[in-house]
Coordinates of C-alpha atoms in Angstrom, one line a residue:
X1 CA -45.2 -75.7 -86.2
X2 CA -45.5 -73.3 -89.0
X3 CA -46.2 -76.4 -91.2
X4 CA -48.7 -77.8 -89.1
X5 CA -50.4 -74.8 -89.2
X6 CA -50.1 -74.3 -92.9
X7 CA -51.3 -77.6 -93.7
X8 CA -54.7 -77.3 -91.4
X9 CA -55.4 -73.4 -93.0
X10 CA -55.2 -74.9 -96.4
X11 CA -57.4 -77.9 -95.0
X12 CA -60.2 -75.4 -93.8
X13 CA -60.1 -73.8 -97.1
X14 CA -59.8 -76.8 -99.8
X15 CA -62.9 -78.0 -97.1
X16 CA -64.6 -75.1 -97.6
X17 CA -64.4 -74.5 -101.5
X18 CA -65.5 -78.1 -102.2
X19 CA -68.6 -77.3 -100.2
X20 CA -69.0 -73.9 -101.9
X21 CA -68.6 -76.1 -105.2
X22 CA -71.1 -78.9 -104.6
X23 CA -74.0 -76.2 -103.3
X24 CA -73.2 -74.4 -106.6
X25 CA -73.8 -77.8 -108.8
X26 CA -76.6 -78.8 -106.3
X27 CA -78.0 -74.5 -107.5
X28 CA -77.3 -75.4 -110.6
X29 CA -79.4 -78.8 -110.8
X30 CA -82.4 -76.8 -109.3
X31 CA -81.6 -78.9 -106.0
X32 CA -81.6 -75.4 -104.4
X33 CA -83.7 -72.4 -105.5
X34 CA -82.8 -69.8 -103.1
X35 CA -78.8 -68.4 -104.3
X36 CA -78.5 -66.8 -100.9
X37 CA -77.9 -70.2 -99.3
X38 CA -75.2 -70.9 -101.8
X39 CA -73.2 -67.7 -100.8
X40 CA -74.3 -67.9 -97.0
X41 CA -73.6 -71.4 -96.0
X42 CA -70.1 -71.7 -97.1
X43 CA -68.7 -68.9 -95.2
X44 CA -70.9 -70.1 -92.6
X45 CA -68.7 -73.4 -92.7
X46 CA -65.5 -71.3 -93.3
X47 CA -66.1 -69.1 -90.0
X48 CA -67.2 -72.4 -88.3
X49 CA -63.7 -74.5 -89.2
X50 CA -61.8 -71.2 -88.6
X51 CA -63.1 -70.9 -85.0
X52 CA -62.0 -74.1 -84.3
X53 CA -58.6 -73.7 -85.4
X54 CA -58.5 -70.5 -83.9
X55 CA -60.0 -71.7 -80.3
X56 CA -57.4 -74.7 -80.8
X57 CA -54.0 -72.3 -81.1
X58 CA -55.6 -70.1 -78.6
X59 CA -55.4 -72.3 -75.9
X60 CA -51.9 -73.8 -77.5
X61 CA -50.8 -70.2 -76.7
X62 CA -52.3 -69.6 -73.3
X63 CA -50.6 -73.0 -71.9
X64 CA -47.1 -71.3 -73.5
X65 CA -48.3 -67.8 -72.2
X66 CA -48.6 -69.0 -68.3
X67 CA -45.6 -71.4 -68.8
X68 CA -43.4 -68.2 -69.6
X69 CA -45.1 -66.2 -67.2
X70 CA -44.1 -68.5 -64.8
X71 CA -40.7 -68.7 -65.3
X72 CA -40.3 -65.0 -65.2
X73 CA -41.5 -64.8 -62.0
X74 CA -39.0 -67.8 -60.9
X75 CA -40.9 -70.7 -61.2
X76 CA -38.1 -73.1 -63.0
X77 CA -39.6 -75.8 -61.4
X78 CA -42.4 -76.1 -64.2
X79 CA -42.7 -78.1 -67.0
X80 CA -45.0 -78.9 -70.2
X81 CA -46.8 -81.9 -71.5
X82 CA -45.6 -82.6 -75.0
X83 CA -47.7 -84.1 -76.8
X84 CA -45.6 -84.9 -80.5
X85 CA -49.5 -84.6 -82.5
X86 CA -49.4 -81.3 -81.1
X87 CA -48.2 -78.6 -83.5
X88 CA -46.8 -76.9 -80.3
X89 CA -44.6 -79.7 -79.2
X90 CA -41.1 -78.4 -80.7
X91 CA -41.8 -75.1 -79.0
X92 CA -42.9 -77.0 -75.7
X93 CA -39.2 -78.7 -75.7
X94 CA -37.2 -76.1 -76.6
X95 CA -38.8 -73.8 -73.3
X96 CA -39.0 -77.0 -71.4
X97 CA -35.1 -77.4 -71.8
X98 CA -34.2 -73.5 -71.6
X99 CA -36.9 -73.9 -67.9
X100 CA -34.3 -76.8 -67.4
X101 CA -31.1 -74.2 -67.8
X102 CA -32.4 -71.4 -66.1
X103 CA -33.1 -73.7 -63.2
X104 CA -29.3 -74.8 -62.9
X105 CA -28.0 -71.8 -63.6
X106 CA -30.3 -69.9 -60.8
X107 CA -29.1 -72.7 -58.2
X108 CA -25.8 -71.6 -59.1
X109 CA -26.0 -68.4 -58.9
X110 CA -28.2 -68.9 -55.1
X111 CA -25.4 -70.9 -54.4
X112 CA -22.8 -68.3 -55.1
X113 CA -24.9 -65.7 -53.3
X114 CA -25.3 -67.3 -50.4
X115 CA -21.5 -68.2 -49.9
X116 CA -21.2 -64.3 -50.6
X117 CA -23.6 -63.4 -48.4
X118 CA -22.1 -65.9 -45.2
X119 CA -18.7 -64.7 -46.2
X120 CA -20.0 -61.6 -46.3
X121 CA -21.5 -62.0 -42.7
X122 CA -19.1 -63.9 -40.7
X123 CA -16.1 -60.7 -41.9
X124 CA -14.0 -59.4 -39.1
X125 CA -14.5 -56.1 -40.9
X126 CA -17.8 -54.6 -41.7
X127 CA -19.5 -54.3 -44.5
X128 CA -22.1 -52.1 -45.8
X129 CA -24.0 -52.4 -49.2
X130 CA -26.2 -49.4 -50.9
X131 CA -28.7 -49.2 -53.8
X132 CA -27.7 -46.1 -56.7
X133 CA -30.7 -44.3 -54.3
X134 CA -28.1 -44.9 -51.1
X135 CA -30.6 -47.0 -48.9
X136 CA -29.3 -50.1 -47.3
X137 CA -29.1 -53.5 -49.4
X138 CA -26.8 -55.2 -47.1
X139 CA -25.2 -54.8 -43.4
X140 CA -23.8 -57.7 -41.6
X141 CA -22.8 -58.1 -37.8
X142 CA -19.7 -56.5 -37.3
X143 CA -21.0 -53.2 -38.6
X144 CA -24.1 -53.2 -36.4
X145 CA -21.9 -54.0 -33.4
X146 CA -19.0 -51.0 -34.5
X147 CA -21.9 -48.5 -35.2
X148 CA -24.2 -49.9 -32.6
X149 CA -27.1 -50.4 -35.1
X150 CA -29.8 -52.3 -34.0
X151 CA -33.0 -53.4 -35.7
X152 CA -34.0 -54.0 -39.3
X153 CA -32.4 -51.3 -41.7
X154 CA -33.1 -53.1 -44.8
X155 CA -34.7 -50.1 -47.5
X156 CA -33.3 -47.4 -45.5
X157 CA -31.1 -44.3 -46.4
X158 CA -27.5 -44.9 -45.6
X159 CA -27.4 -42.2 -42.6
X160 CA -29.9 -44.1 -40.5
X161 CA -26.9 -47.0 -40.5
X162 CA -23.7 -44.9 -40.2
X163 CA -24.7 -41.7 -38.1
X164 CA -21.1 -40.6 -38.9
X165 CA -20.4 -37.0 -40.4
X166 CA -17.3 -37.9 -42.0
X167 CA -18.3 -41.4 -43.1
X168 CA -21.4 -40.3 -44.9
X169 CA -19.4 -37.1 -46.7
X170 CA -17.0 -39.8 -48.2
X171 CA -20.2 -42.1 -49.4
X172 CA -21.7 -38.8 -51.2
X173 CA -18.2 -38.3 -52.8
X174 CA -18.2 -42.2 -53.6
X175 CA -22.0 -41.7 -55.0
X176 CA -21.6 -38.6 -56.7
X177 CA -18.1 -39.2 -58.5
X178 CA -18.0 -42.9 -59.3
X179 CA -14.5 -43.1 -57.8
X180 CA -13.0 -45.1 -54.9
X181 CA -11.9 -43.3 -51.7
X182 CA -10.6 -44.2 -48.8
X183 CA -10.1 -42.6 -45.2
X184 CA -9.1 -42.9 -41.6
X185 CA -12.0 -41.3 -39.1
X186 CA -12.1 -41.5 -35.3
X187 CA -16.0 -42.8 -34.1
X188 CA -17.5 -41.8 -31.0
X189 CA -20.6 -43.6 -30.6
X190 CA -21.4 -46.6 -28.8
X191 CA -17.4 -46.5 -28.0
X192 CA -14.4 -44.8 -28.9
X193 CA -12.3 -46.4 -32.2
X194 CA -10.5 -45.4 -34.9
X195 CA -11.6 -47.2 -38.0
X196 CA -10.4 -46.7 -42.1
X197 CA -13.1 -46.5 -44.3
X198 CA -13.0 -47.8 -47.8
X199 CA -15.6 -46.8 -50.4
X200 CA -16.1 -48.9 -54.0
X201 CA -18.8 -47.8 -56.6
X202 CA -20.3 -51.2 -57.3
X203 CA -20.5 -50.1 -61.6
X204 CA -21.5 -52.6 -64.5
X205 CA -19.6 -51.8 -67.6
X206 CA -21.4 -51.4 -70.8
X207 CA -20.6 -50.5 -74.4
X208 CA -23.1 -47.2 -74.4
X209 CA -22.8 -45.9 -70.9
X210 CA -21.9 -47.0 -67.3
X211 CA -24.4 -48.1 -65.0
X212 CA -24.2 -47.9 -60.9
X213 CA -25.4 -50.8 -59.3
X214 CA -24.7 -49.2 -55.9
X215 CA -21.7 -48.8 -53.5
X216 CA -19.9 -50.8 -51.5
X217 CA -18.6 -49.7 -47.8
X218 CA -16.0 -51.6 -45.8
X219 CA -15.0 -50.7 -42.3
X220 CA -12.1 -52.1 -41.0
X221 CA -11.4 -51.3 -37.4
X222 CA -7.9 -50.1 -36.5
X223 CA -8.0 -48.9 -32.6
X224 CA -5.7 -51.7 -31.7
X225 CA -3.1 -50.8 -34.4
X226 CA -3.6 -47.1 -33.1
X227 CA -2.8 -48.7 -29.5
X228 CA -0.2 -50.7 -30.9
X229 CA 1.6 -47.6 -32.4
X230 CA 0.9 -45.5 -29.3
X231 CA 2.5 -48.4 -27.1
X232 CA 5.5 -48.8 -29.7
X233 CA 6.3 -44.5 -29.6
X234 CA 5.9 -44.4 -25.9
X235 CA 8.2 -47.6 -25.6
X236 CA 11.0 -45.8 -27.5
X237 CA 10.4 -42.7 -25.8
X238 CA 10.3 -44.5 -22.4
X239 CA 13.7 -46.7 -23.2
X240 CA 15.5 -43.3 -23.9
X241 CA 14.3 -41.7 -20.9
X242 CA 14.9 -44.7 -18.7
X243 CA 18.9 -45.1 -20.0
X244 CA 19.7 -41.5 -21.2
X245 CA 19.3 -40.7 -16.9
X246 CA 21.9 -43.4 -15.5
X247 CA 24.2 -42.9 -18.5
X248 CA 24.2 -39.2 -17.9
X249 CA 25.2 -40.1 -14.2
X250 CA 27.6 -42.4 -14.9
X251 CA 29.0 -40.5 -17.7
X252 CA 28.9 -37.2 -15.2
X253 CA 30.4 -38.9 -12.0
X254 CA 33.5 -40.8 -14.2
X255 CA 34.6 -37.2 -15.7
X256 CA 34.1 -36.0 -12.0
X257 CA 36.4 -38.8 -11.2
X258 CA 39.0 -38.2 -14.1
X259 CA 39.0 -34.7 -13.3
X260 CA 40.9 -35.3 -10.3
X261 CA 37.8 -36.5 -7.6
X262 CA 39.6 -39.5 -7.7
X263 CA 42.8 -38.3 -5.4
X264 CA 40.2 -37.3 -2.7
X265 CA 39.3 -40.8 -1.6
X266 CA 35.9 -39.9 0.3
X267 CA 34.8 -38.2 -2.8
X268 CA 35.7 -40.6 -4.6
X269 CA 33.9 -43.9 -2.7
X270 CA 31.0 -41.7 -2.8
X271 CA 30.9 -41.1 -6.8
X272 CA 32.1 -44.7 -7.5
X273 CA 29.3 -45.8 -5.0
X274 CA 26.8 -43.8 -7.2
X275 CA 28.0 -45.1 -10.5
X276 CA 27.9 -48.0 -9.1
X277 CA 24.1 -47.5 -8.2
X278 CA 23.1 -46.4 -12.1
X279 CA 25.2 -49.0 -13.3
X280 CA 22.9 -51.3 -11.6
X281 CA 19.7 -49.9 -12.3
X282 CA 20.8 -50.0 -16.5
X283 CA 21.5 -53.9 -15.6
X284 CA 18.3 -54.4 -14.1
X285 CA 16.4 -52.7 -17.3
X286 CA 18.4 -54.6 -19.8
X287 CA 17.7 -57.8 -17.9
X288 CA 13.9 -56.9 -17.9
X289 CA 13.9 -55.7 -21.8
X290 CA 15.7 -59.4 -22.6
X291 CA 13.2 -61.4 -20.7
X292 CA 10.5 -59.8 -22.1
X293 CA 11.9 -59.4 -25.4
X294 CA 12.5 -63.7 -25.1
X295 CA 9.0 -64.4 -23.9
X296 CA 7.2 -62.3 -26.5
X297 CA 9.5 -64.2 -29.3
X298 CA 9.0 -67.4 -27.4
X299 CA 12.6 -68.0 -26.5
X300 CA 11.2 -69.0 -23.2
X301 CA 10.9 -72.8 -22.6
X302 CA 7.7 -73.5 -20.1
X303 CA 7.7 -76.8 -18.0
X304 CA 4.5 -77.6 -16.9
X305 CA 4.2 -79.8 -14.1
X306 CA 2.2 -80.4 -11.1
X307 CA 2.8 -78.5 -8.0
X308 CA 1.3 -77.9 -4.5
X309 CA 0.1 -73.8 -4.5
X310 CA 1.1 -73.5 -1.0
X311 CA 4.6 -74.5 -0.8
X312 CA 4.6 -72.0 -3.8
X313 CA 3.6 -68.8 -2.1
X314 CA 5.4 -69.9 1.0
X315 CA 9.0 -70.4 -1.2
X316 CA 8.2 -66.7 -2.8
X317 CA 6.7 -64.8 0.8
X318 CA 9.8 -66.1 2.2
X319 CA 12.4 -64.6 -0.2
X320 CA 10.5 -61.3 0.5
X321 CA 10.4 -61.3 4.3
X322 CA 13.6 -59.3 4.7
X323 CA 12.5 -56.5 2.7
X324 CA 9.2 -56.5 3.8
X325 CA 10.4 -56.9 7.5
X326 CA 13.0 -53.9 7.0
X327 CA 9.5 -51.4 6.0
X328 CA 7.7 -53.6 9.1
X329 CA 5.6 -54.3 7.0
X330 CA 3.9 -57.4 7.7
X331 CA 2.9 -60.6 5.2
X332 CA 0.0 -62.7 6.3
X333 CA -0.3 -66.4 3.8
X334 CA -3.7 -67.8 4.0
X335 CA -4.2 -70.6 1.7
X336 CA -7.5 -72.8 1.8
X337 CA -6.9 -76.6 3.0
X338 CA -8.0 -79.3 0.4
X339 CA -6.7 -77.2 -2.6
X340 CA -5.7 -79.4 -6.0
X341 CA -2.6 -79.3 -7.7
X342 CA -1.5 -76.6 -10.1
X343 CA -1.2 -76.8 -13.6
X344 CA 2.1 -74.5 -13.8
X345 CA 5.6 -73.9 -14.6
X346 CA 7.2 -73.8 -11.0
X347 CA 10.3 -71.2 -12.3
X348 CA 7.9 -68.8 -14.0
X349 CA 5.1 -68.6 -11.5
X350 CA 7.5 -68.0 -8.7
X351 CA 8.8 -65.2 -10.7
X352 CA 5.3 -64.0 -10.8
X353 CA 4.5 -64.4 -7.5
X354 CA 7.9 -62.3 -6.2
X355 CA 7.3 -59.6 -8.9
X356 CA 3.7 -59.3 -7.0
X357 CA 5.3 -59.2 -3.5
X358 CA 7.8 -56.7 -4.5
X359 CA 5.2 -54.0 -6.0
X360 CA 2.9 -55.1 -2.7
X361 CA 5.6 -54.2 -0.4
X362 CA 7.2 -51.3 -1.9
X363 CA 3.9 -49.3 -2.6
X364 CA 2.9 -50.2 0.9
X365 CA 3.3 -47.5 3.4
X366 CA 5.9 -48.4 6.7
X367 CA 3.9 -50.6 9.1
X368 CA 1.6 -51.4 6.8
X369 CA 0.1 -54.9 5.9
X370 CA 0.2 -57.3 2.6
X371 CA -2.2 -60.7 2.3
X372 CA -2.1 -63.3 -0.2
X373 CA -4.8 -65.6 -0.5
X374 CA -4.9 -68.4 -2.1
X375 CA -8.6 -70.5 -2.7
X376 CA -10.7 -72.2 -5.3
X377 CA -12.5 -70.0 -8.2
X378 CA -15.4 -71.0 -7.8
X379 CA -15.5 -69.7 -3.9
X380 CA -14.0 -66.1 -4.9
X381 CA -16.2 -65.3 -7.4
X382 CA -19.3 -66.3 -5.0
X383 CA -17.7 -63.9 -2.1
X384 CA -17.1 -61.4 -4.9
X385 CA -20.8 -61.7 -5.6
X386 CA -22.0 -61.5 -2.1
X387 CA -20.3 -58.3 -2.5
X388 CA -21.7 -57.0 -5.2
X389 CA -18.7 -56.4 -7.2
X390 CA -18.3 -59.4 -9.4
X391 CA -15.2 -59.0 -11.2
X392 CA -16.1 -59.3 -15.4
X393 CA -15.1 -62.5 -17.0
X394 CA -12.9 -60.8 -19.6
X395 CA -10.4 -60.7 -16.8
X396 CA -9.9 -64.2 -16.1
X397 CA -10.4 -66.1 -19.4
X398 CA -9.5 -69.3 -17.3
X399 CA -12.2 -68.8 -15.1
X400 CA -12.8 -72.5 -14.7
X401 CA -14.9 -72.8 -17.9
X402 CA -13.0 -75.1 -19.2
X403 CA -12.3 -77.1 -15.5
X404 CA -11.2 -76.1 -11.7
X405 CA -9.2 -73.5 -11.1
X406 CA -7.3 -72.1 -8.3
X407 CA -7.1 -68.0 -8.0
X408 CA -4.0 -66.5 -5.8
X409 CA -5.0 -62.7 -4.9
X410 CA -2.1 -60.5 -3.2
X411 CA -3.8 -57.4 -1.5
X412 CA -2.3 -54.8 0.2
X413 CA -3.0 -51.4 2.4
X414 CA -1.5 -49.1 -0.1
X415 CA -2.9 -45.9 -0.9
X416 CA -4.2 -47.9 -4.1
X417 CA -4.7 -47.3 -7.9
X418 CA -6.6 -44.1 -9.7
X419 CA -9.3 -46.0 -11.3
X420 CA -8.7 -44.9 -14.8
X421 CA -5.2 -45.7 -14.6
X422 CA -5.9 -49.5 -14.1
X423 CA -6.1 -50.2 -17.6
X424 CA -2.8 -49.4 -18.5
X425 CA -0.7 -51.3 -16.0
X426 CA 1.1 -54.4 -17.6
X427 CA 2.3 -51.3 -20.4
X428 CA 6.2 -51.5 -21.0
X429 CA 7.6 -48.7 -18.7
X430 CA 3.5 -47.4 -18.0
X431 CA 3.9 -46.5 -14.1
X432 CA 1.4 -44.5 -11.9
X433 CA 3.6 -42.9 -9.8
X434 CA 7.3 -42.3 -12.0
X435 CA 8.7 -40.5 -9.9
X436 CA 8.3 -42.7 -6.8
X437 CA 8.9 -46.0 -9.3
X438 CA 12.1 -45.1 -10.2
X439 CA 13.1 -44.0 -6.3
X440 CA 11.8 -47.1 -5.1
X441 CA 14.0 -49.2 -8.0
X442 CA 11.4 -50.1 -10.0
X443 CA 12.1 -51.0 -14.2
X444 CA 8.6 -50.3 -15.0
X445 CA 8.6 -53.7 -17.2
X446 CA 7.7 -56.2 -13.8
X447 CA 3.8 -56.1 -14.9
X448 CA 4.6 -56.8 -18.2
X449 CA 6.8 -59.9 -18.0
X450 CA 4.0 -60.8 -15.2
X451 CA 1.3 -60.2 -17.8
X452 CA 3.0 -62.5 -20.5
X453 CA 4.6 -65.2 -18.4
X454 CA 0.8 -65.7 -17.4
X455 CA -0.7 -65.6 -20.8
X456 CA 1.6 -68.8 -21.5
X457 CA -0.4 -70.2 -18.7
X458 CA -3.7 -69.3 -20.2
X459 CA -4.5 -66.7 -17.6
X460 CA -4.0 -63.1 -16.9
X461 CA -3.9 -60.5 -14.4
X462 CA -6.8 -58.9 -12.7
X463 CA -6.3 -55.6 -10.7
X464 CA -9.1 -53.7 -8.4
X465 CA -9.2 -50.7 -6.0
X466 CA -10.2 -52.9 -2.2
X467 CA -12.8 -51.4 -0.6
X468 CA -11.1 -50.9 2.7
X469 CA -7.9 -49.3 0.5
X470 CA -5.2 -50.5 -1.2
X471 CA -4.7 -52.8 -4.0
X472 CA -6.2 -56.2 -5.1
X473 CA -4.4 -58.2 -7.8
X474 CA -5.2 -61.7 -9.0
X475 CA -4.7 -64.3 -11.3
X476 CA -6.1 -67.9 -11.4
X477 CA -4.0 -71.1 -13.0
X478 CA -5.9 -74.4 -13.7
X479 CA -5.7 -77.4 -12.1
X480 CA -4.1 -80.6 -12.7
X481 CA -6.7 -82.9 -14.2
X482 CA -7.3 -85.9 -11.6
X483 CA -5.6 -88.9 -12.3
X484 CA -8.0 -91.4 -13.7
X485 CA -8.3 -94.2 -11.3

């Protein structure tokens, strides 16, 4: 280009000279009088040639000035006509093939963010980006539903997203410092958790100074590793409660014994009867702890079959009619006609069923009454709704979303369940009333083997307060899929 450009300069000027040249011979030859015209004329050529030359690279210039314009505002997209007489056309190739690279390498990099950014999004934990200023850059979904942010927060100061004390004081730190930190905080708002907070300054390295790009916030929530632990301390603590009292009877009554209770032989039955007594309540425990401890490592072989529900509760009611019939209290069976098979392990959801009964009946008061129903879904959830007291899905996953399910609801007249306690039943060892538990024989563990052996069936077990008093509990199992015809 440089050349090119050369070559036509020295064009415009040999042009001119030869025309200043012949007007001088043509002055000289008394062709013109007036020397004026001599002078005048040839610059008058000089500027006009000029002008074109100039007007020529000018507009040269403008085409590469928007091209470049262009691409600095994104537009890869464009290209230039080359034109190889044009003293332009090496510059024209060499932006048209850096347009051509910027172009692949800004789809690249769109591509990258955008994985980033769904990645980013679809994160069990949440994530919060900030500008150096601290306004929000970034927030995806799981940190609007932990903070209960709603709304566009795009451009706004950190606080407006967070609204935690303790979150935002570790951010400032983060900010101010240029250091990672890292905390556990407790968060009230819209709903009690326990959440560890890591904070990153988001810093590009450079040879003269650091610069801050922003900060990066991740929230992980931990409540259920908080419950976890809680269950796993009160589980010890429970287990050495529940043995350290029959072992100390035992223990007590045998030294009784060795220290000569033994030679009075009323005494004696009576101690053995009562060691006896403990030694059976630490069988039942361990027996309980070893199911439970082979159903949550899934020693526990399931054989799912086919079976009629009513011959079911009938085999289990049965089995508890003696107790129940020794507190008069009396079980009524009502099972609706027509119902499909069961999708079930026979074994496991009679064990279910007789761990029911057993809390029914021994929480009932004497002459008091137990029902256990046994109907399609579909029909208890519309009475539920007639009601007014539809039960929320949450409790039975199976709740014939995925096909036809049968729900078996034992109720009884007992003086019933504190509300707030409800929650915790199906806890190793959690029981409402201790006390009256561990007089009645109770392990503690029942509701948890029930609450496991029906989460191998894909169900689990739903618990209420009945209006007229007493307890409701429920659980639905699938059906058996029709044989195709």
């Amino acid at each position: 280009m440089k050349r090119i450009l050369f070559w036509k300069v020295l064009f415009v000027q040999v042009v001119v000279i030869a025309f200043a040249l012949a007007l001088f011979g043509a002055y000289q030859a008394g062709a013109i009088r007036s020397f004026c015209i001599v002078v005048l004329l040839p610059l008058l050529v000089s500027a006009v040639l000029s002008g074109i030359v100039y007007w020529s690279m000018r507009k040269k210039l403008e085409t590469l000035s928007r091209f470049t314009r262009a691409m600095a505002e994104g537009e890869f997209q464009s290209r230039l006509i080359v034109n190889r007489r044009d003293v332009t056309h090496r510059l024209k190739d060499e932006l048209n093939t850096m347009a051509e690279s910027l172009a692949a390498r800004f789809r690249d990099m769109q591509g990258r963010l955008t994985t980033l950014e769904l990645a980013l999004a679809g994160m069990a934990d949440g994530v919060l980006i900030l500008d150096p200023a601290g306004r929000v850059v970034f927030a995806n979904e799981a940190l609007r539903a932990l903070f209960g942010v709603s709304g566009d927060i795009d451009g706004r100061p950190f606080l407006e997203a967070v609204r935690h004390h303790g979150l935002s004081t570790l951010i400032n730190r983060t900010m101010q410092e240029q250091l990672p930190l890292a905390g556990e905080l407790e968060l009230l708002f819209p709903r009690r958790a326990f959440i560890a907070a890591t904070i990153l300054p988001i810093i590009r390295e450079s040879m003269r100074e650091d610069v801050q790009l922003g900060t990066a916030v991740i929230i992980r929530d931990i409540t259920k590793i908080r419950d976890v632990e809680r269950v796993r301390r009160d589980f010890v603590a429970n287990v050495s409660h529940e043995l350290k009292t029959p072992i100390a009877a035992i223990r007590g009554f045998a030294e009784t014994l060795l220290d000569g209770a033994m030679n009075d032989k009323e005494s004696a039955a009576g101690f053995l009867g009562i060691i006896q007594s403990h030694a059976a309540r630490l069988q039942r425990l361990v027996d309980d702890l070893l199911t439970l401890s082979r159903i949550e490592l899934g020693a526990v072989s399931f054989s799912m079959a086919s079976h009629e529900a009513a011959p079911l509760i009938e085999e289990a009611v049965q089995l508890m009619r003696p107790q129940a019939d020794a507190k008069e209290v009396e079980i009524t069976v009502r099972t609706e006609p027509g119902l499909p098979q069961v999708h079930a392990d026979r074994d496991r959801i009679a064990q279910v069923l007789l761990n029911l009964l057993d809390n029914a009946v021994k929480f009932t008061p004497t002459g008091g009454a137990v029902w256990v129903i046994a109907r399609k879904a579909e029909e208890r959830a519309a009475e539920k709704r007639a009601a007014g007291r539809e039960t929320a899905p949450s409790q039975h996953p199976l709740a014939a979303a995925s096909g036809e399910a049968i729900e078996i609801t034992i109720e009884d007249s007992g003086p019933g369940i504190p509300p707030q306690l409800i929650p915790r039943l199906g806890e190793r060892f959690y029981r409402v009333d201790p006390a009256r538990s561990r007089e009645l024989g109770g392990t503690g563990l029942g509701l948890a083997i029930v609450k496991h052996l029906l989460q191998a069936h894909g169900s689990s077990l739903a618990i209420e307060n009945a209006r007229r008093g007493g307890t409701i509990v429920s659980f639905r199992l699938s059906a058996s899929p029709s044989p195709s015809r």
